[in-house]
CSV table of C-alpha atoms in Angstrom, one decimal:
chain,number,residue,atom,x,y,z
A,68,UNK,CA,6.3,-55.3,24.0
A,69,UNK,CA,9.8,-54.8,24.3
A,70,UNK,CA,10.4,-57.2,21.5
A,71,UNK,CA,8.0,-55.2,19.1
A,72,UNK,CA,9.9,-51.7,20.4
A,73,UNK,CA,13.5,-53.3,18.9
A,74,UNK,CA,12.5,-54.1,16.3
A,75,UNK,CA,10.7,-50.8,15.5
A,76,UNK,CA,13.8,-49.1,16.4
A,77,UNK,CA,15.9,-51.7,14.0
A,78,UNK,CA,14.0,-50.6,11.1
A,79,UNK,CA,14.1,-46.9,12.0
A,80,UNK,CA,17.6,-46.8,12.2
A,81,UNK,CA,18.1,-48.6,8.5
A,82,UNK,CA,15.5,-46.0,7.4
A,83,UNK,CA,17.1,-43.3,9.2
A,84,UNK,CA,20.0,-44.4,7.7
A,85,UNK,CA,19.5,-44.6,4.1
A,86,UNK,CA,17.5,-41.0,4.2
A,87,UNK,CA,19.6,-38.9,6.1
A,88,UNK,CA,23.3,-39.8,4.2
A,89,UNK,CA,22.8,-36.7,1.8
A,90,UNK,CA,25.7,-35.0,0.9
A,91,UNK,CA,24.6,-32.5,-1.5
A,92,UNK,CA,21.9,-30.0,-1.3
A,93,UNK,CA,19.4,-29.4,-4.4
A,94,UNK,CA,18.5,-25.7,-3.7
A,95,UNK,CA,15.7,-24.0,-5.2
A,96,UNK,CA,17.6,-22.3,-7.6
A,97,UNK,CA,19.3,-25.8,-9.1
A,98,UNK,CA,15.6,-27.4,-9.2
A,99,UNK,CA,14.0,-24.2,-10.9
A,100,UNK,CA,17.1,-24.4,-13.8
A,101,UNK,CA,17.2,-28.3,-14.2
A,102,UNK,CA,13.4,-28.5,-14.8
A,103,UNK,CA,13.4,-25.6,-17.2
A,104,UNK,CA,16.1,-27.9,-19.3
A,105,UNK,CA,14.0,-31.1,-18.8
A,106,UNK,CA,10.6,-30.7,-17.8
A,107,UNK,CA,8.6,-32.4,-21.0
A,108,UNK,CA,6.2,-29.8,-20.5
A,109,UNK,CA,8.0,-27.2,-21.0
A,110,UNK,CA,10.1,-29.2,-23.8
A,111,UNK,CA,6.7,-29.4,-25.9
A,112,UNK,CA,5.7,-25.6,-25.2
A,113,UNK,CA,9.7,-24.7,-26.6
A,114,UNK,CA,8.7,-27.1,-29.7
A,115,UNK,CA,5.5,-25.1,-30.3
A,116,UNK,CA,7.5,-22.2,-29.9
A,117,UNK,CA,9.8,-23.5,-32.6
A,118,UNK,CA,6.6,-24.1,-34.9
A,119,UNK,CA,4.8,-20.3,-34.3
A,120,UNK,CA,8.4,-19.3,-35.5
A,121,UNK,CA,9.0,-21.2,-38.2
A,122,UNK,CA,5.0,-19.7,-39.2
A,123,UNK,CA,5.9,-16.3,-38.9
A,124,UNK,CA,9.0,-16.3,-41.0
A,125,UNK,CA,9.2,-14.8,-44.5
A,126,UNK,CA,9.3,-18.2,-46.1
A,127,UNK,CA,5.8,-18.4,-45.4
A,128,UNK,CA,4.8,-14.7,-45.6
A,129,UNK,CA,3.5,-15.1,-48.9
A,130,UNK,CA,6.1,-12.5,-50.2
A,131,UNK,CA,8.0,-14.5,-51.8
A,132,UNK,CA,7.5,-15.3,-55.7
A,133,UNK,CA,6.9,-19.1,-57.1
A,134,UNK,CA,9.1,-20.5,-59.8
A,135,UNK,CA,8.4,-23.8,-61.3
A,136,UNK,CA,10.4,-25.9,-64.2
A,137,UNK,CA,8.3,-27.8,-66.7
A,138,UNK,CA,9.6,-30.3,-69.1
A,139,UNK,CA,8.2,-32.7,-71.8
A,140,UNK,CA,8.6,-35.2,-74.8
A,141,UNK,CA,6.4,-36.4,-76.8
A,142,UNK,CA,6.2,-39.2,-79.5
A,143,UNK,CA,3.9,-40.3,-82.2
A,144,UNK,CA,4.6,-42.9,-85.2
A,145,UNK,CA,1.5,-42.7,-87.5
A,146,UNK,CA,0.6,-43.6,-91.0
A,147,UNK,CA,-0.2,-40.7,-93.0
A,148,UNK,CA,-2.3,-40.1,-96.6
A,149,UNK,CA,-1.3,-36.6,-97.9
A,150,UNK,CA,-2.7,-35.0,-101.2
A,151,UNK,CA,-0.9,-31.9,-102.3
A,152,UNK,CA,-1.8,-28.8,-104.4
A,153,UNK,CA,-0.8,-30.5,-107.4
A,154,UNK,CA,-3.3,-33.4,-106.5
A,155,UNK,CA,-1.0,-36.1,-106.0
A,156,UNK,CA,-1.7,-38.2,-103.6
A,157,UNK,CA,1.4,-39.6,-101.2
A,158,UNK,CA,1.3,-41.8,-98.7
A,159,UNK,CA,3.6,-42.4,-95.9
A,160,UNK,CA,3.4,-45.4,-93.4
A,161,UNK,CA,5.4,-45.5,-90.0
A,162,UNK,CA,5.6,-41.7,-89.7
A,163,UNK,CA,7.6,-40.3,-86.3
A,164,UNK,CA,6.6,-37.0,-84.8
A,165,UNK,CA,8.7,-35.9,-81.9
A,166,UNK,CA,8.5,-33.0,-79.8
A,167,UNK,CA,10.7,-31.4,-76.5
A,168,UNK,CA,9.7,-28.7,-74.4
A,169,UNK,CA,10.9,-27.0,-71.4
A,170,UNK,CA,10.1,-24.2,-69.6
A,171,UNK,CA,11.0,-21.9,-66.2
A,172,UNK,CA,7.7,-20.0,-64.9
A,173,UNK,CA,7.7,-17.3,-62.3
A,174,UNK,CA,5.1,-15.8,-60.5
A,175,UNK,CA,4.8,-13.2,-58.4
A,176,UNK,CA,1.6,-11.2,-56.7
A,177,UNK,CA,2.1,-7.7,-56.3
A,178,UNK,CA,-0.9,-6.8,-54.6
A,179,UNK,CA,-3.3,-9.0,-52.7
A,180,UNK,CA,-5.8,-6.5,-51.4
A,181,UNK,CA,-3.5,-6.1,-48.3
A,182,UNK,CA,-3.8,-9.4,-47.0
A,183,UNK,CA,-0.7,-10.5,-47.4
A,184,UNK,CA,0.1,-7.8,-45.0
A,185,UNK,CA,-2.4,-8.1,-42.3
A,186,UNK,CA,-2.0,-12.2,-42.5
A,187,UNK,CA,2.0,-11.9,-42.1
A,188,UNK,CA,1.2,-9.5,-38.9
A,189,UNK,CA,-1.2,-12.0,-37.4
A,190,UNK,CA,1.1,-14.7,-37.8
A,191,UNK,CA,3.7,-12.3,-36.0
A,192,UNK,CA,0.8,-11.8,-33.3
A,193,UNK,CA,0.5,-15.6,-33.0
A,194,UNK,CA,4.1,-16.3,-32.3
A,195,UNK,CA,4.0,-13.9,-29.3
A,196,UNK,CA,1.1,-15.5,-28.1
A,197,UNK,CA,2.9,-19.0,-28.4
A,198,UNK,CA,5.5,-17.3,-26.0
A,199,UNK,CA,2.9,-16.4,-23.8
A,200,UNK,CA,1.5,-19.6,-23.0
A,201,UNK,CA,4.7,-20.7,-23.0
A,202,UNK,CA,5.5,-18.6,-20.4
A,203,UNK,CA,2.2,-19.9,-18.6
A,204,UNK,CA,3.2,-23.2,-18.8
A,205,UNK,CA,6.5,-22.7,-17.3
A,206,UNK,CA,5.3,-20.6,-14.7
A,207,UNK,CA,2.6,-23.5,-13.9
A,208,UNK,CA,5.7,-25.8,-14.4
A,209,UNK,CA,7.7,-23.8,-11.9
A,210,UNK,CA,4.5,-23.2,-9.1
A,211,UNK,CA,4.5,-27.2,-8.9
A,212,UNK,CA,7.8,-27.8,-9.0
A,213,UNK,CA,8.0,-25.2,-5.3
A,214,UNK,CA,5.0,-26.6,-4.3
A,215,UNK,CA,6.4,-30.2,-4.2
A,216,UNK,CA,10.2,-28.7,-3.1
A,217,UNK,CA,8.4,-27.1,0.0
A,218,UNK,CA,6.4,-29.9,0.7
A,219,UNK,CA,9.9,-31.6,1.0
A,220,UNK,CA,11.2,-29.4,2.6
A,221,UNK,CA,8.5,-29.5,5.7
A,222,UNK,CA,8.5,-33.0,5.6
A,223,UNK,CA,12.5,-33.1,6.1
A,224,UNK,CA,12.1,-30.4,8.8
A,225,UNK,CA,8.8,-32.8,10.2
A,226,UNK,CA,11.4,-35.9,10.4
A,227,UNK,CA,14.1,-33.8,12.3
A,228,UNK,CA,11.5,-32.8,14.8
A,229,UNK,CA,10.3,-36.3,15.5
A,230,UNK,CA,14.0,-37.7,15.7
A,231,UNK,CA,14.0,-34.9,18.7
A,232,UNK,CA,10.7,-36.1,20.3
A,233,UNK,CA,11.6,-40.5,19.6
A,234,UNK,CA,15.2,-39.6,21.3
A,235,UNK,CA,13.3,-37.8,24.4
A,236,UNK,CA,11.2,-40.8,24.4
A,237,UNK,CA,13.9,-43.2,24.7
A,238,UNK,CA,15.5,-41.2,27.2
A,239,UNK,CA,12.6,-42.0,29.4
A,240,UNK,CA,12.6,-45.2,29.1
A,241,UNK,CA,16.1,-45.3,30.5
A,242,UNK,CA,14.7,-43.0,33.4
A,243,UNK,CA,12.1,-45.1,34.1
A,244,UNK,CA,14.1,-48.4,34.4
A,245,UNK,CA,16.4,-46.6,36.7
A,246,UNK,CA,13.3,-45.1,39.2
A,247,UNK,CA,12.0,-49.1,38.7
A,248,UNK,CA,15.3,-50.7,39.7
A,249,UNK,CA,15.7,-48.2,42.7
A,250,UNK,CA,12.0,-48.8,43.8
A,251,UNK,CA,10.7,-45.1,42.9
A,252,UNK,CA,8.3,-46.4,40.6
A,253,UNK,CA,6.1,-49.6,39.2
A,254,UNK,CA,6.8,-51.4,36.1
A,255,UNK,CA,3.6,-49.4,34.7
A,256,UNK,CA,6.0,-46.2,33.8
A,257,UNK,CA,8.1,-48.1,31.8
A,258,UNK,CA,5.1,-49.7,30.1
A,259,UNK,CA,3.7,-45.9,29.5
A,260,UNK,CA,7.6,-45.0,28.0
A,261,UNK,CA,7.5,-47.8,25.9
A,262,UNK,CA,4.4,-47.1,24.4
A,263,UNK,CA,5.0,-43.5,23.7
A,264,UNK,CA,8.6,-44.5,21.8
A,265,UNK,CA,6.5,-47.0,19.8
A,266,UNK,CA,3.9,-44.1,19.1
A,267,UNK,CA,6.6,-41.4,17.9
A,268,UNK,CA,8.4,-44.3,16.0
A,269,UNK,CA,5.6,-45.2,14.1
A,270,UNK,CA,4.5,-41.3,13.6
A,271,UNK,CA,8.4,-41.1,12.6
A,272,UNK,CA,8.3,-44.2,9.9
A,273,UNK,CA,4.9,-42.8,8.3
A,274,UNK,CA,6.6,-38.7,7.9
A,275,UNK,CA,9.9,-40.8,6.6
A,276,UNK,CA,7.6,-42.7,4.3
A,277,UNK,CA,5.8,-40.0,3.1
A,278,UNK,CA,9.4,-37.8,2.5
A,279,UNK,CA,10.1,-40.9,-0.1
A,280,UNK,CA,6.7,-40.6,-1.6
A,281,UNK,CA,7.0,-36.8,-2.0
A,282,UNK,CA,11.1,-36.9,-3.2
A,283,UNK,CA,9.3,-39.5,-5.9
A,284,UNK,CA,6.9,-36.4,-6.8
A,285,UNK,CA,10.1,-33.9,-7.2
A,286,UNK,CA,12.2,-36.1,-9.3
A,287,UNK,CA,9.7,-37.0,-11.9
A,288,UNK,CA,9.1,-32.9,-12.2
A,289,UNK,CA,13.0,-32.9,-12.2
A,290,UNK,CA,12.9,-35.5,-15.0
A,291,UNK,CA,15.4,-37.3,-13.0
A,292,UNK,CA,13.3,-40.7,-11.9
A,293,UNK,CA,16.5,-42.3,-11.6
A,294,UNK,CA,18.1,-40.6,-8.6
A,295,UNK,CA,18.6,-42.4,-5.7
A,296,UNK,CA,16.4,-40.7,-2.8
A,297,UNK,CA,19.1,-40.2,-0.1
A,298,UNK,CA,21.2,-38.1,-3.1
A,299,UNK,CA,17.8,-35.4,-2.7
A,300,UNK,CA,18.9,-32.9,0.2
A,301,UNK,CA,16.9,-30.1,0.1
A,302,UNK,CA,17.5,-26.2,1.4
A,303,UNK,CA,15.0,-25.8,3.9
A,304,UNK,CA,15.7,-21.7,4.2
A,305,UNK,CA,12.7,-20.0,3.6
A,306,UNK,CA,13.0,-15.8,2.8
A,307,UNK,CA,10.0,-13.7,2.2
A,308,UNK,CA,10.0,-10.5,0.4
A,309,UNK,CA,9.0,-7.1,1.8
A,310,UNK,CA,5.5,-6.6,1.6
A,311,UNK,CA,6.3,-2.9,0.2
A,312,UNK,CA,8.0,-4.9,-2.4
A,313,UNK,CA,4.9,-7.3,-3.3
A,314,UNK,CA,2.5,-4.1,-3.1
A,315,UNK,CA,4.8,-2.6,-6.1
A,316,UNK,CA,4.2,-5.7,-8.1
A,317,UNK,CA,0.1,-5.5,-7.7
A,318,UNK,CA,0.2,-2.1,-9.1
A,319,UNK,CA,1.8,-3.2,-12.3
A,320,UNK,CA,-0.2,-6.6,-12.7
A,321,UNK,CA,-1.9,-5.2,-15.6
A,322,UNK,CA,1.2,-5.0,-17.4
A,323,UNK,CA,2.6,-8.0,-16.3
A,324,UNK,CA,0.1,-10.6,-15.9
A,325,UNK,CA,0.5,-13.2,-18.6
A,326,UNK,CA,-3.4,-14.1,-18.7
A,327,UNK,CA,-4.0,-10.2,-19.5
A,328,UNK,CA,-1.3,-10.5,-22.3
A,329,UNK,CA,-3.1,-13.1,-24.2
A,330,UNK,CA,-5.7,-11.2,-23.9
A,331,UNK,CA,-4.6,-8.2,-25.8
A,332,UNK,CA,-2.7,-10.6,-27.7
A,333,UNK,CA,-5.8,-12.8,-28.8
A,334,UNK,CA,-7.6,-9.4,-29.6
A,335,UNK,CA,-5.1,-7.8,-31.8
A,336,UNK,CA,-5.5,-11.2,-33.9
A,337,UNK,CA,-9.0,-10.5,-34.1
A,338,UNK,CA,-8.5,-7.5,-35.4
A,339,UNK,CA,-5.7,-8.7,-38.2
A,340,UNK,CA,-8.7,-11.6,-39.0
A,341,UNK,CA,-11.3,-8.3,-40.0
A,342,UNK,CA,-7.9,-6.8,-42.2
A,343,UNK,CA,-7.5,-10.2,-44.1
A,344,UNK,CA,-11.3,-10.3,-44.8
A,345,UNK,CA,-11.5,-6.9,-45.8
A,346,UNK,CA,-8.8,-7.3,-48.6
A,347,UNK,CA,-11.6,-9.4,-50.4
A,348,UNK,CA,-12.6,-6.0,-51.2
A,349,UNK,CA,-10.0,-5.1,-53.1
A,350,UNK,CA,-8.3,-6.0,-56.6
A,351,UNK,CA,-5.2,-8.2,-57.1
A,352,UNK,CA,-2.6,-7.8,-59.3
A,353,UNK,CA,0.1,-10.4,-60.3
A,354,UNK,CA,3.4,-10.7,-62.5
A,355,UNK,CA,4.0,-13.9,-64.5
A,356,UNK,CA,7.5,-14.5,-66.2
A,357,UNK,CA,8.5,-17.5,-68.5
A,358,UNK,CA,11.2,-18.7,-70.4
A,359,UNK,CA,10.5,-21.5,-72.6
A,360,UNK,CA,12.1,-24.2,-75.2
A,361,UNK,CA,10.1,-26.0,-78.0
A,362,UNK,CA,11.7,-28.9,-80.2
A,363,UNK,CA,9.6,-30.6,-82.7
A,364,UNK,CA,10.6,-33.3,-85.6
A,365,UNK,CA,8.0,-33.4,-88.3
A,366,UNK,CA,7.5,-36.5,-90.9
A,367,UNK,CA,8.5,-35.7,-94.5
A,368,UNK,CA,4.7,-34.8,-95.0
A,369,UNK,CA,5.2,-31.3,-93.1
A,370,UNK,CA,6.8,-28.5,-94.8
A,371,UNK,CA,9.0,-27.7,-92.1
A,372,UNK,CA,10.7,-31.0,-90.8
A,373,UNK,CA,12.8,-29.7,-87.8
A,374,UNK,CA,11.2,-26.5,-85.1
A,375,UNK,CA,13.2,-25.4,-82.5
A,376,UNK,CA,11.8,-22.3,-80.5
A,377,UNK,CA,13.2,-20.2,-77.2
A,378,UNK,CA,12.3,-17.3,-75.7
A,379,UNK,CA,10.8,-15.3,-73.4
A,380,UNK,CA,7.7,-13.9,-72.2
A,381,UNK,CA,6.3,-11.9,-69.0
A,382,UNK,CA,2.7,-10.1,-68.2
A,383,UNK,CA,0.6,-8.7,-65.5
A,384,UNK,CA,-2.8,-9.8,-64.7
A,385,UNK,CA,-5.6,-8.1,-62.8
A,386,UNK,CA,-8.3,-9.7,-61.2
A,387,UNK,CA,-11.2,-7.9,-59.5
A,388,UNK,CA,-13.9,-10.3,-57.7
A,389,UNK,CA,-17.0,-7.4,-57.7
A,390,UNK,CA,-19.0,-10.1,-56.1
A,391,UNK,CA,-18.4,-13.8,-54.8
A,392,UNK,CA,-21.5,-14.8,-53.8
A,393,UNK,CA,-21.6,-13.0,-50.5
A,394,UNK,CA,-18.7,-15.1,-48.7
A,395,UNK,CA,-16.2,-11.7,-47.9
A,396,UNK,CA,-19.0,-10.1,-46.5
A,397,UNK,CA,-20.0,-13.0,-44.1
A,398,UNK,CA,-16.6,-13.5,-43.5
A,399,UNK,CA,-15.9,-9.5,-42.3
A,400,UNK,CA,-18.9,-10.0,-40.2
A,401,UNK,CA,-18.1,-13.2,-38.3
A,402,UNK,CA,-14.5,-12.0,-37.9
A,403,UNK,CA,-16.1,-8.5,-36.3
A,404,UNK,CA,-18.4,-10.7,-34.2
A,405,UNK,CA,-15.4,-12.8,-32.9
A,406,UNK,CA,-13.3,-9.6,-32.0
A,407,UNK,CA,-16.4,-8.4,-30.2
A,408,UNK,CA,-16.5,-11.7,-28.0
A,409,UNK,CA,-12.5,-11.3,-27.6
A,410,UNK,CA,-13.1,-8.0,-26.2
A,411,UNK,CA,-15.7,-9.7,-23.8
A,412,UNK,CA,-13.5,-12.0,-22.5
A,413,UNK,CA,-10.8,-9.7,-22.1
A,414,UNK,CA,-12.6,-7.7,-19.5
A,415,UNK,CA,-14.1,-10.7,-17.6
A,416,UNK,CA,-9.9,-11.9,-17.6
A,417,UNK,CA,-9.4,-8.3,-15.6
A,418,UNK,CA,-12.1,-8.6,-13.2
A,419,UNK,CA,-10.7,-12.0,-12.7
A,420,UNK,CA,-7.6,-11.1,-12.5
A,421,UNK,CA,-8.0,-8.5,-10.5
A,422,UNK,CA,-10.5,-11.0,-8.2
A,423,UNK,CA,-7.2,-13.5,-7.8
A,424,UNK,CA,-5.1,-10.7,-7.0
A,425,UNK,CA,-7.3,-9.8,-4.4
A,426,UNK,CA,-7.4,-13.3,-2.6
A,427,UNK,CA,-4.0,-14.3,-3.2
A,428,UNK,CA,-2.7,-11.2,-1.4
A,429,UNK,CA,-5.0,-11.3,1.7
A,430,UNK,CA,-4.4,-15.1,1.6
A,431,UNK,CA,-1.0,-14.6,1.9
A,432,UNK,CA,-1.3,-11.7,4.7
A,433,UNK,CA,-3.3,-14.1,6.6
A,434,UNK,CA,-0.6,-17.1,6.2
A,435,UNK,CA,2.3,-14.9,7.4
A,436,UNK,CA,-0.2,-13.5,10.6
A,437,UNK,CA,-0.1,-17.5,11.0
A,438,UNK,CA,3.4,-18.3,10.9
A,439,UNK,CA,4.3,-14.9,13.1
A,440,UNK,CA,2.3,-16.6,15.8
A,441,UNK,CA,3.4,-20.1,15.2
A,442,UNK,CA,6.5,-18.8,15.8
A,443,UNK,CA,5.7,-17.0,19.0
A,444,UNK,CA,3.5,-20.7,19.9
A,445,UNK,CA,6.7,-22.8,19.6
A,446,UNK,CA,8.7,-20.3,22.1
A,447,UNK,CA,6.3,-20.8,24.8
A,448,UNK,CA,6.1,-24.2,24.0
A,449,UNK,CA,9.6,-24.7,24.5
A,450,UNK,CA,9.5,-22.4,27.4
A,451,UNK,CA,6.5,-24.7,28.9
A,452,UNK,CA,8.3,-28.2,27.6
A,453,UNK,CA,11.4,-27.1,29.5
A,454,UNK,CA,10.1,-26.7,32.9
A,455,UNK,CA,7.9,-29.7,32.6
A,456,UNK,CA,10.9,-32.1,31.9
A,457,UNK,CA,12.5,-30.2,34.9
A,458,UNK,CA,9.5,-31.0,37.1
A,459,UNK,CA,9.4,-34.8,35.9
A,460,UNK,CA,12.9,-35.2,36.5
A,461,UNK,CA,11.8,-33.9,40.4
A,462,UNK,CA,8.6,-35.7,40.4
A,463,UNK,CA,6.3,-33.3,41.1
A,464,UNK,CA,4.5,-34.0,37.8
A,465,UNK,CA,3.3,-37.1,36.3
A,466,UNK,CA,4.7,-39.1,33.3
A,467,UNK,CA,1.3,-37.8,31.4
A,468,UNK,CA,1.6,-34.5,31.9
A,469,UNK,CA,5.0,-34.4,30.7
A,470,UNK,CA,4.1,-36.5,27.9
A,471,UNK,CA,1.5,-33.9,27.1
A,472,UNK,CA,3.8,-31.1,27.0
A,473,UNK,CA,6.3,-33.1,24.9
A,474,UNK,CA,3.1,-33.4,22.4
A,475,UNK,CA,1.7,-29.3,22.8
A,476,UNK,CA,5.7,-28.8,21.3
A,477,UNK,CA,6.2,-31.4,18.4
A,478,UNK,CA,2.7,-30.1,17.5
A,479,UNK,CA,3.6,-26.1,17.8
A,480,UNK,CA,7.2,-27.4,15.8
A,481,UNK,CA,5.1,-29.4,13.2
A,482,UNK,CA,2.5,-26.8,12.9
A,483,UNK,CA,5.1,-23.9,12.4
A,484,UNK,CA,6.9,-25.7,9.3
A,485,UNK,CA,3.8,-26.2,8.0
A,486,UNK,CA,2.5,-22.2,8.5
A,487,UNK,CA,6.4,-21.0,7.3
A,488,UNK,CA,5.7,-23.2,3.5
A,489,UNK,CA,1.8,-22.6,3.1
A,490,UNK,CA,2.7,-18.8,3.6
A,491,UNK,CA,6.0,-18.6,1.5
A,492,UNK,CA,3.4,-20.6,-1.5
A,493,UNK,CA,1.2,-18.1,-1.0
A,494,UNK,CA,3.7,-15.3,-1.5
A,495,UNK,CA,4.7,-17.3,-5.3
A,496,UNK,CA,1.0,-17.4,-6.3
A,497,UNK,CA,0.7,-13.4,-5.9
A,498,UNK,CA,4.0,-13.1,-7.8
A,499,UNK,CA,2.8,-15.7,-10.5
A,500,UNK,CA,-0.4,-13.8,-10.8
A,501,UNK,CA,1.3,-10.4,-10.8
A,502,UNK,CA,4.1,-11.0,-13.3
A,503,UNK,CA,7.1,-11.4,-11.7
A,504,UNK,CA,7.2,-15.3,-10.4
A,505,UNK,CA,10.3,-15.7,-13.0
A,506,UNK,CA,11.9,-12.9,-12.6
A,507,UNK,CA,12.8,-13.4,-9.1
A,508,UNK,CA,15.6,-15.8,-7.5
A,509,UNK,CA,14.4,-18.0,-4.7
């Protein structure tokens, strides 16, 4: 057994070793800006951006006019039998005809029925919802990203507390060799020390294993798969706002919520939609320009042998559809239906909303109850911890009741990391759901 124990202490300390050489600390801060640069997430949602932007500009506003160059030749060689007025015949073999042309055409629509208008608004409408699920994305992005830095973050605090409880451990041993070798004990209390290093070595290995796994987690948000692990310190200070402060930020969720926002957003595009169908409605009215260039060379036959013409020409035209069949007025009708159904789902998105908000905050009240009395747990654990180890260093209690008490405090330590991050992630989902989870440093 004491073979197995050295070599589980062997391994710790290489592990220990390679985990616990960081020399720079990643604060939340850092991760939140280096994952908004590299996240591919949040990459594509800035490219889609890019595209809703490059939609709603004026190049494809349908404001602009068309212009289009034309050009051509043509060439014939024919035989020809001509009879004039004077009846003679003539006949000509191997006759060339050739003819140029160019010409410049613009075109330009004055008046679409308005929608051109109400298109070039929705397209506006569009790009703002682009930014808004942008903004969701990056907010989901960010939520993760805390949500693995925290889980980090316990874990590292989880290690340091069992490094505390594996050194205790081995301090007993070393007590109990010393009662053995002066008589005051059997062999049996160093047996029961050993075991219980083994125990917290192994419970050690497994946290320090699973503080890999989970630094493996924040590096591929990070987009940084190719740091080395024991570069990844993380800042384990946790601050939570004033509650007065989180109240203010429910009562302007409807404002700030970004689910709301497309909302609205998705129904003023509705409403653009009815515009653009509506303008079937109405008459359209266009401008056309040209310039042109003829060139033609006749056979001998023709009475004019050489034609070369230039010039200009422009007119409006008007077009009224009075009735296509019945398509605008399907179209209007579907498009009234669909903002109909938008405003539907608009108000289940509030009552939801307002649900989430709801839970979130009483979640998060709960949590921070939990950690308060985590808190006040690990005081009287250490209290209770302290005069045990004082009474086993007397002997007037056993090595399991100590043990017992060493456990009631890595447990009251273990569980108060793990209240102090599950209520601080409960604070960032009721600023996420009110608004304000990016306006706020961490």
């Amino acid at each position: 057994m004491k073979h197995i124990n050295n070599s589980l202490l062997f391994f710790l300390i290489i592990l220990c070793g390679r985990s616990f050489g960081q020399t720079t600390v990643l604060t939340k801060d850092e991760a939140i800006t280096k994952t908004l640069k590299s996240n591919y997430g949040i990459q594509r949602s800035q490219n889609l951006i890019e595209i809703a932007d490059n939609n709603q500009g004026i190049l494809n506003s349908g404001y602009l006019p068309s212009l289009s160059a034309n050009a051509g030749a043509n060439y014939s060689n024919e035989n020809i039998e001509a009879q004039f007025q004077d009846g003679e015949p003539r006949i000509l073999n191997g006759a060339e005809t050739k003819r140029y042309n160019a010409s410049l055409n613009l075109n330009y629509t004055l008046f679409d029925g308005l929608g051109r208008l109400y298109n070039y608004k929705q397209l506006k409408e569009q790009y703002k919802l682009t930014e808004l699920e942008a903004r969701e994305t990056i907010e989901n992005t960010i939520l993760q990203l805390l949500s693995v830095y925290f889980e980090v973050a316990r874990l590292t605090e989880n290690v340091t507390v069992l490094n505390e409880t594996l050194d205790i451990s081995k301090q007993r041993i070393t007590r109990a060799q010393y009662q053995f070798d002066y008589g005051q004990t059997s062999r049996l209390g160093i047996l029961n020390a050993e075991v219980d290093v083994n125990n917290d070595s192994i419970a050690l290995l497994n946290t320090q294993q699973q503080l890999e796994n989970t630094k493996r987690d924040l590096l591929v948000i990070l987009n940084e798969p190719e740091t080395e692990l024991r570069d990844v310190a993380i800042d384990t200070t946790i601050n939570f706002l004033s509650e007065l402060e989180l109240e203010d930020f429910i009562k302007t969720a409807n404002l700030n919520n970004v689910s709301l926002l497309q909302a609205e957003s998705n129904l003023l595009i509705s409403d653009y939609d009815i515009k653009v169908s509506k303008s079937g409605y109405l008459p359209s009215l266009g401008l056309t320009g040209s310039y042109g260039w003829n060139n033609s060379n006749l056979p001998s036959t023709s009475f004019v042998q050489t034609n070369t013409t230039d010039g200009y020409s422009a007119g409006l035209n008007l077009s009224w559809s009075l009735f296509d069949g019945g398509r605008t007025i399907t179209n209007i009708k579907n498009a009234e239906i669909r903002l109909e159904n938008q405003q539907y789902l608009k108000e289940q998105v509030i009552l939801e909303v307002q649900r989430d908000i709801a839970n979130s905050w009483g979640n998060y009240q709960n949590k921070r109850y939990i950690y308060e009395v985590q808190e006040k747990n690990v005081l009287t654990n250490e209290d209770n911890f302290n005069r045990s180890q004082e009474q086993f260093k007397l002997g007037q209690i056993s090595s399991i009741e100590f043990r017992q008490a060493q456990i009631n405090l890595l447990n009251a330590k273990t569980n108060k990391n793990l209240a102090k991050y599950d209520a601080k992630f409960a604070e960032l989902q009721v600023l996420q759901l009110t608004g304000q989870l990016l306006n706020l440093e961490f």
